[in-house]
CSV table of C-alpha atoms in Angstrom, one decimal:
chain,number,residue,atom,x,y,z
B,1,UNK,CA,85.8,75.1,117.8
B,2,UNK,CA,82.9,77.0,118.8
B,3,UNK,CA,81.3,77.2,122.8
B,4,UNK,CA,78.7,74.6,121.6
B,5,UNK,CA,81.3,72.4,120.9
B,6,UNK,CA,83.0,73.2,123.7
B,7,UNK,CA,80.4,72.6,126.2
B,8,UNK,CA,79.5,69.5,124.4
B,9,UNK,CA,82.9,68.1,125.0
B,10,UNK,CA,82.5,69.0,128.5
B,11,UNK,CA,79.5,66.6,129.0
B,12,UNK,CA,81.4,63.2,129.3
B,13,UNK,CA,80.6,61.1,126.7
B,14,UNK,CA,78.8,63.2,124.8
B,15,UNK,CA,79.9,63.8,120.7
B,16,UNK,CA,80.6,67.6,120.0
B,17,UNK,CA,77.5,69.2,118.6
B,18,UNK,CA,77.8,69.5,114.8
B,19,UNK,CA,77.7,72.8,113.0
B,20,UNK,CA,74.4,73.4,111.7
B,21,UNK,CA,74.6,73.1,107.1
B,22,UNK,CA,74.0,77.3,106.2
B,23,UNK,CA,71.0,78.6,104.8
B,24,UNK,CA,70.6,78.7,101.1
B,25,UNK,CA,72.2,82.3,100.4
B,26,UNK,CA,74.0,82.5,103.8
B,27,UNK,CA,77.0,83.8,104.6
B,28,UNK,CA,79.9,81.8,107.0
B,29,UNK,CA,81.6,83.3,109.7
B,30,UNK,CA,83.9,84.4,107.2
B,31,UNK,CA,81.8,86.5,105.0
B,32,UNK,CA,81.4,84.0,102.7
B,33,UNK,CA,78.8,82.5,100.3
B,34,UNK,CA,77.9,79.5,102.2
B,35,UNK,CA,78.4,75.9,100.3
B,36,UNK,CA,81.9,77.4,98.8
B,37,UNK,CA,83.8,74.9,100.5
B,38,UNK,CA,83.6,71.2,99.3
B,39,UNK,CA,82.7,69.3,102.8
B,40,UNK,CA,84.1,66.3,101.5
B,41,UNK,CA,87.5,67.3,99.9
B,42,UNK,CA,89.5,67.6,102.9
B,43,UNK,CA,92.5,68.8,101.0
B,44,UNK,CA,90.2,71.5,99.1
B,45,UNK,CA,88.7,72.3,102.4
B,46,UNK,CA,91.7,73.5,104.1
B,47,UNK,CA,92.8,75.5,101.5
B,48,UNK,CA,89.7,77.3,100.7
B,49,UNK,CA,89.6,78.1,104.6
B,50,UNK,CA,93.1,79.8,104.3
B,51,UNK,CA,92.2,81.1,100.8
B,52,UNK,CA,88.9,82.7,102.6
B,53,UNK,CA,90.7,84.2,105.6
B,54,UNK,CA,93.2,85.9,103.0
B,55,UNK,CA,90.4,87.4,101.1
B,56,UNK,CA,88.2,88.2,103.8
B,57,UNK,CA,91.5,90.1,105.6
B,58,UNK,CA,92.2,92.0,102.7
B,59,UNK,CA,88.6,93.0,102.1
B,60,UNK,CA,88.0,93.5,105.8
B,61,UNK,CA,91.8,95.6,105.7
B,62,UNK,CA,90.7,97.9,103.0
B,63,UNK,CA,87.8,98.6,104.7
B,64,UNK,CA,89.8,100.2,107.1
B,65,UNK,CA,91.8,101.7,105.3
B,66,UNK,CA,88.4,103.3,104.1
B,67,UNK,CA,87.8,104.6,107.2
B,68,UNK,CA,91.3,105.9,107.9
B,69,UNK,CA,91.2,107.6,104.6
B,70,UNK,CA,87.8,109.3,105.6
B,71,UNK,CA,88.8,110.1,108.9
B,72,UNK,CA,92.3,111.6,107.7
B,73,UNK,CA,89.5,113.7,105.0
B,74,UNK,CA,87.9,115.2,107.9
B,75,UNK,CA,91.1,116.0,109.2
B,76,UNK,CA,91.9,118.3,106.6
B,77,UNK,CA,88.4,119.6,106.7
B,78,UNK,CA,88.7,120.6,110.4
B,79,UNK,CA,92.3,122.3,109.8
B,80,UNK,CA,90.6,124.6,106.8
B,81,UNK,CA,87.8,125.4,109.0
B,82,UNK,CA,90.0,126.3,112.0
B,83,UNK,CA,92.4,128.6,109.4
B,84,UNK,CA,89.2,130.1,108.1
B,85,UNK,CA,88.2,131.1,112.1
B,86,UNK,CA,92.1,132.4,112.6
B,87,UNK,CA,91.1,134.8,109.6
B,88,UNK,CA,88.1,135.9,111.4
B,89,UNK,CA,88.8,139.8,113.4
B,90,UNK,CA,86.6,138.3,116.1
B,91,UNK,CA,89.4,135.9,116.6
B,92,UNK,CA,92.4,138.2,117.0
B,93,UNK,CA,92.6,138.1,120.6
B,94,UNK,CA,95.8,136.2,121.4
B,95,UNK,CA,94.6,133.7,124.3
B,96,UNK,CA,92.4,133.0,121.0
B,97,UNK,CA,94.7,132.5,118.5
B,98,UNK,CA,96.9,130.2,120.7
B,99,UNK,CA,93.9,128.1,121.3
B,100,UNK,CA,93.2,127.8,117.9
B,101,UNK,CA,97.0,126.9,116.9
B,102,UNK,CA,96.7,124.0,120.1
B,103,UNK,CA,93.4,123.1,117.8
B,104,UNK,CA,95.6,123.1,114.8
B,105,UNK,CA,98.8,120.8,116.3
B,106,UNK,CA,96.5,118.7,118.0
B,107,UNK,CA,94.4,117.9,114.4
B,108,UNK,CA,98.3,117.7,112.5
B,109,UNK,CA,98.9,115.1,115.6
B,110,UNK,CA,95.5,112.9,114.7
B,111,UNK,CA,96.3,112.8,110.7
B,112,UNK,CA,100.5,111.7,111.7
B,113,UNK,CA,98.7,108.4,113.9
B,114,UNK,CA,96.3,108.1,110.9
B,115,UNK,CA,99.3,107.6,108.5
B,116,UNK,CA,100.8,105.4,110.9
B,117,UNK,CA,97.9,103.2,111.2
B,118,UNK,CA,97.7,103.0,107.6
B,119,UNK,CA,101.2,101.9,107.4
B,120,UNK,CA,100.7,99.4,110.0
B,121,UNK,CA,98.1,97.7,107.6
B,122,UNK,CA,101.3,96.5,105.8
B,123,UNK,CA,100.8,93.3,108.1
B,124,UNK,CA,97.8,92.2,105.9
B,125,UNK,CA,100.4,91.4,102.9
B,126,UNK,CA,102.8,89.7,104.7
B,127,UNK,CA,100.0,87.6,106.7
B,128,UNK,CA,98.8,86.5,103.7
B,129,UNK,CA,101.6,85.5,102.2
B,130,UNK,CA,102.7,83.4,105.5
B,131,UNK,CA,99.2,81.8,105.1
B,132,UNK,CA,100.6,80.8,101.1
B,133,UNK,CA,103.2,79.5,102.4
B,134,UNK,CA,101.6,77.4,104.8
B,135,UNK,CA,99.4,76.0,102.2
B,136,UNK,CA,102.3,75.1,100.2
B,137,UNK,CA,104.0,72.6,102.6
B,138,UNK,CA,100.3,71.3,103.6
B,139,UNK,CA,100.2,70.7,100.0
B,140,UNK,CA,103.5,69.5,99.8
B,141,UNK,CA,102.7,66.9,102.7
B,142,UNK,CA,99.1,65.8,100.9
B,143,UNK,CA,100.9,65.4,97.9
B,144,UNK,CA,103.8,63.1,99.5
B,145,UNK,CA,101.0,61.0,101.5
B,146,UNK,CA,98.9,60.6,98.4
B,147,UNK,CA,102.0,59.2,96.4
B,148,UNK,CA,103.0,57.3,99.2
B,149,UNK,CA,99.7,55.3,99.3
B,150,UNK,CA,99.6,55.8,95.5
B,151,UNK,CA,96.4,56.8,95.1
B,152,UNK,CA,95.3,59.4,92.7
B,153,UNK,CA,93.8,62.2,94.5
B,154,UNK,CA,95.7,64.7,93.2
B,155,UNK,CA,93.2,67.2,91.3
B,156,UNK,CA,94.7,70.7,90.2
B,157,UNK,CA,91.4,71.8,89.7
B,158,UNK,CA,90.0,71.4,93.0
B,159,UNK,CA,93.1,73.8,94.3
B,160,UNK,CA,92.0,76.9,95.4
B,161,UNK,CA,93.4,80.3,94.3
B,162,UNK,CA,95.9,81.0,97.3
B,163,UNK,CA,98.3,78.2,95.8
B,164,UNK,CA,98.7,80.7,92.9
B,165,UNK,CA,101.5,82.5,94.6
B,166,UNK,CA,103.9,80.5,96.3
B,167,UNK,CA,106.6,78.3,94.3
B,168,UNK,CA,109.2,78.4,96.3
B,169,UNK,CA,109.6,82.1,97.7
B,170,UNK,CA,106.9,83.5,100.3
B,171,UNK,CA,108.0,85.3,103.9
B,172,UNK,CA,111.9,84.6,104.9
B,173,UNK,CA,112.3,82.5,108.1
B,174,UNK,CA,113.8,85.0,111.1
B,175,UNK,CA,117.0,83.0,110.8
B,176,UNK,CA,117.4,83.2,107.5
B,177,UNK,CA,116.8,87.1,107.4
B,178,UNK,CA,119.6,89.6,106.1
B,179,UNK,CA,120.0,93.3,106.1
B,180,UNK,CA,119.2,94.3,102.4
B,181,UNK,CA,121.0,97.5,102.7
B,182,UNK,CA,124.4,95.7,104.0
B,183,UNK,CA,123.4,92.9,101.0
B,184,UNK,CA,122.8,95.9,97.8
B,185,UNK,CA,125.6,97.8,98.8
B,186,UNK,CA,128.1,94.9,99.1
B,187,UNK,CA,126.4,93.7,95.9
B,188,UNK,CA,127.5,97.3,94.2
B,189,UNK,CA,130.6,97.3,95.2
B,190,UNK,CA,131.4,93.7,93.9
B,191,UNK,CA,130.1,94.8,90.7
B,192,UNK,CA,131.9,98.6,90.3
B,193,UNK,CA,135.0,96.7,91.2
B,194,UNK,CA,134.4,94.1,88.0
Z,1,UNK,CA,106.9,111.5,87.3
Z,2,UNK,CA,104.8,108.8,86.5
Z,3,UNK,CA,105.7,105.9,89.7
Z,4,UNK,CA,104.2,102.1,88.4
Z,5,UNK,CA,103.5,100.2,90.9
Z,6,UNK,CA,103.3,96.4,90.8
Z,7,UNK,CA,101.8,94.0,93.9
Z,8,UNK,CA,99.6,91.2,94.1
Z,9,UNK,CA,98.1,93.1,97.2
Z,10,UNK,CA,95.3,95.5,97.0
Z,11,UNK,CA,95.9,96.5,100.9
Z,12,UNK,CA,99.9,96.9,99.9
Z,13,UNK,CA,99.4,99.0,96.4
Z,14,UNK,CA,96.9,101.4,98.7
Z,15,UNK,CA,99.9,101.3,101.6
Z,16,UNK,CA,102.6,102.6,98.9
Z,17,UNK,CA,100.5,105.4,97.0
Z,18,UNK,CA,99.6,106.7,100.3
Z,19,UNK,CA,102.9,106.7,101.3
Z,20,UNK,CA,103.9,108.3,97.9
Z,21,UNK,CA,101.5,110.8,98.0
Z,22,UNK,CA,102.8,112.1,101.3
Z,23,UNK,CA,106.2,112.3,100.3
Z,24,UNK,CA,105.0,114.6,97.2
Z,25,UNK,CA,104.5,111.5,94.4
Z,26,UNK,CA,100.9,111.3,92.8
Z,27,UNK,CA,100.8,110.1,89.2
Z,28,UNK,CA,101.0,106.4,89.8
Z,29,UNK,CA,99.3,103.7,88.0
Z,30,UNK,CA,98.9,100.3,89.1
Z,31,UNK,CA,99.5,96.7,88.1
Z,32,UNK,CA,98.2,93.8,89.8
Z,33,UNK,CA,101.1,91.3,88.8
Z,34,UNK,CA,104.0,91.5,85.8
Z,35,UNK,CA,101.6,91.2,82.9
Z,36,UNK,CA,99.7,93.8,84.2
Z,37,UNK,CA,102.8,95.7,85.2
Z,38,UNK,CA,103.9,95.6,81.5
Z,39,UNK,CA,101.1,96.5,80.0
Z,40,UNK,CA,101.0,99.5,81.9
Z,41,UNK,CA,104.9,100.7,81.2
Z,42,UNK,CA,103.8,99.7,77.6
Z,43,UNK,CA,101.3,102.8,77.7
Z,44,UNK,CA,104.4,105.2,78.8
Z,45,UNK,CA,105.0,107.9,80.5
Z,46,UNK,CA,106.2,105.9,83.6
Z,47,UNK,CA,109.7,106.5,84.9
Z,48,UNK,CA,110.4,104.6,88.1
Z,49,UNK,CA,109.2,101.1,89.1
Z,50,UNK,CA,108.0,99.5,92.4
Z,51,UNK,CA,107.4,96.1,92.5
Z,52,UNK,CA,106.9,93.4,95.0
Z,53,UNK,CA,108.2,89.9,93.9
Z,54,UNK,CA,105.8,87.5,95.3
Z,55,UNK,CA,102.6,87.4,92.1
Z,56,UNK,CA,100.7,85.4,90.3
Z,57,UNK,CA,100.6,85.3,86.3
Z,58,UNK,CA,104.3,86.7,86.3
Z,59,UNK,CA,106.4,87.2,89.4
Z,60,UNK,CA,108.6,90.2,89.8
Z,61,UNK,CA,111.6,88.7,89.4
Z,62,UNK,CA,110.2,87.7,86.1
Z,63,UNK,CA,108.9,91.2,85.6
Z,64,UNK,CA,112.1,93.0,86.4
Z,65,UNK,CA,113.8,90.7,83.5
Z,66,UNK,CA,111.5,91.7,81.2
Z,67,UNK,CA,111.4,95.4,81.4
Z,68,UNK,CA,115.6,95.1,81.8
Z,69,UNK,CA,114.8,93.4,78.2
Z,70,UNK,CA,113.4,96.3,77.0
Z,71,UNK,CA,114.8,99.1,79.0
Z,72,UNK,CA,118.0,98.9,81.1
Z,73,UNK,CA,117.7,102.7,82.7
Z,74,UNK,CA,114.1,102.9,84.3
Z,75,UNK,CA,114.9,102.8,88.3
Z,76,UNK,CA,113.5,99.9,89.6
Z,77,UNK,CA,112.6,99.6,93.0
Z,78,UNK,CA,112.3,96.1,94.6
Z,79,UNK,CA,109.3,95.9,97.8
Z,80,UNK,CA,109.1,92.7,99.4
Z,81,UNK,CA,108.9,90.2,102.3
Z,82,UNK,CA,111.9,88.1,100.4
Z,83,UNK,CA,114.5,88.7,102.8
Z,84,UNK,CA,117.6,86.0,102.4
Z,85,UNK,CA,120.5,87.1,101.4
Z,86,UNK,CA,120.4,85.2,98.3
Z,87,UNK,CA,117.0,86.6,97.2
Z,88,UNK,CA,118.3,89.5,97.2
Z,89,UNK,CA,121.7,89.3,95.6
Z,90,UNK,CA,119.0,87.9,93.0
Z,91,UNK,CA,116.7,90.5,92.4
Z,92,UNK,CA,120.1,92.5,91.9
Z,93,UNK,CA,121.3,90.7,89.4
Z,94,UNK,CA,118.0,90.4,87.5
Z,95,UNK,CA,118.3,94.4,87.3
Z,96,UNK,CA,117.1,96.0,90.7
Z,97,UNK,CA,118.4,98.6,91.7
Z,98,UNK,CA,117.6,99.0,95.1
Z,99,UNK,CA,115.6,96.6,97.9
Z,100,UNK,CA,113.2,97.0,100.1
Z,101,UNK,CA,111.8,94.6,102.7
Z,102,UNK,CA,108.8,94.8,104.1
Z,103,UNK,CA,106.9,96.0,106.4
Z,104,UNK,CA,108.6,99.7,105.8
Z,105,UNK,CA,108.8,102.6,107.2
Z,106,UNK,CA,107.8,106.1,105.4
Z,107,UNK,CA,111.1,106.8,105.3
Z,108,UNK,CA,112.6,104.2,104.0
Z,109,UNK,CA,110.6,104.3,101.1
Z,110,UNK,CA,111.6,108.0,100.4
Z,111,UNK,CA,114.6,107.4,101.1
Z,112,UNK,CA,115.4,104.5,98.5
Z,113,UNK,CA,113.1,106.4,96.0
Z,114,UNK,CA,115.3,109.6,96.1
Z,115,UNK,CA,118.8,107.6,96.3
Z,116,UNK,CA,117.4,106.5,92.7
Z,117,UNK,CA,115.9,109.2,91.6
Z,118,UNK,CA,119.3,111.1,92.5
């Protein structure tokens, strides 16, 4: 819901204001071509909304990583530089030198947070496959309602690509989380015993 | 040594060469799901596997299977966000030799990859 929605709720009595149909060659919110999403296949229309956000995430992730990689180039850059000036006779002096090795730890410093901002990234994957595995119980629900009122909506083709993961595997609920080290090892010894 | 690596996930596959390339590992080739995967091993050269589980076309558990087919010693590392118990005592018996479960630290992943690489 957007403010002009909001502030259309606000007026009592008043109908939210609807979202303007995109330009011809537009892009949504999401980066998106606009008319990708059938407005009147509800089912569809959820699903290409996750699907989007997954795609869009992972673009919109790599682009950072981009960026991280760059950065962690001009890291490296810098630190050649700097070795190149500890060379230099002009820079023999020793308050110099230990100015220069502060210069070097603090750029060694920047490219350690760099890695660990590209390993953070890692919560792009496991987003996205939370978001599949939302869209398979929405799907599961649609598809129990539609047979319930036994009606024949079901169309495969009008599934979007993000129901190509998930069967039955996707993230593993908190609860139902176990220590894979505990698990391979207990698993190896079963089987060096047999 | 040659380190295929099979996910789904553009962001994931950048995530684990990275981290391989820190911990000194750089020839790597890539496969977007287990077809992919085995098309890859089928141009050789590659001696260890990483694979995430969750993919479209062929899933790794489905992958795994079919390497074991074919070869029964390549290391094969298992990275995923499957983390029951009983996924994993499943990926085992399919022919993984070690598990992983993401996210993961730097150091896990070096860890496991030298434990099989022994």
């Amino acid at each position: 819901m957007d403010q002009s929605e909001i502030d259309s709720l606000m007026k009592k009595g008043d109908k939210p204001a609807s979202k303007k149909a995109p330009k011809a060659g537009a892009e949504s919110a999401l980066g998106l071509p606009a008319g990708t999403i059938a407005p009147d296949d509800p089912q569809g229309h959820v699903i290409s909304e996750l699907d989007a956000v997954t795609s869009v995430t992972e673009r919109e992730t790599n682009k950072v990583m981009d960026q991280l990689d760059l950065i962690s180039a001009l890291v490296g850059t810098q630190q050649a530089l700097i070795t190149g000036v500890m060379r230099h006779p002009g820079a023999q002096d020793p308050g110099v030198q230990e100015a220069i090795n502060q210069v070097m730890a603090a750029g060694k410093d920047i490219q350690n947070k760099v890695y660990e901002a590209m390993d953070l990234m890692q919560f792009q994957d496991i987003t996205r496959q939370k978001l599949e595995r939302i869209v398979h119980h929405l799907r599961q629900i649609h598809d129990y309602i539609v047979d319930l009122l036994g009606t024949g909506l079901k169309s495969d083709g009008e599934r979007a690509s993000i129901s190509r993961t998930i069967t039955s595997t996707g993230t593993t609920p908190d609860e139902k989380r176990a220590h894979a080290d505990s698990v391979v090892d207990e698993f190896k010894r079963s089987h060096n015993k047999d | 040594m040659k380190i295929l690596i099979v996910d789904d996930s553009s962001t994931m596959r950048r995530i684990i060469i990275n981290t391989l390339s820190r911990i000194g590992y750089t020839d790597v080739v890539e496969g977007e799901h287990g077809k992919a995967g085995l098309e890859k091993l089928g141009q050789g050269g590659v001696e260890m596997i990483i694979t995430d589980w969750n993919m479209p076309e062929m899933d790794g558990l489905e992958f795994v299977q079919a390497v074991r087919s074919q070869n029964a010693s390549i290391p094969i590392l298992m990275v995923t966000t499957n983390a029951a118990k009983e996924d994993i005592v499943q990926a085992l018996q399919a022919g993984v030799n070690n598990y992983v479960v993401k996210p993961f630290t730097p150091d896990t992943l070096k860890e496991k990859i030298e434990s099989l690489l022994g």
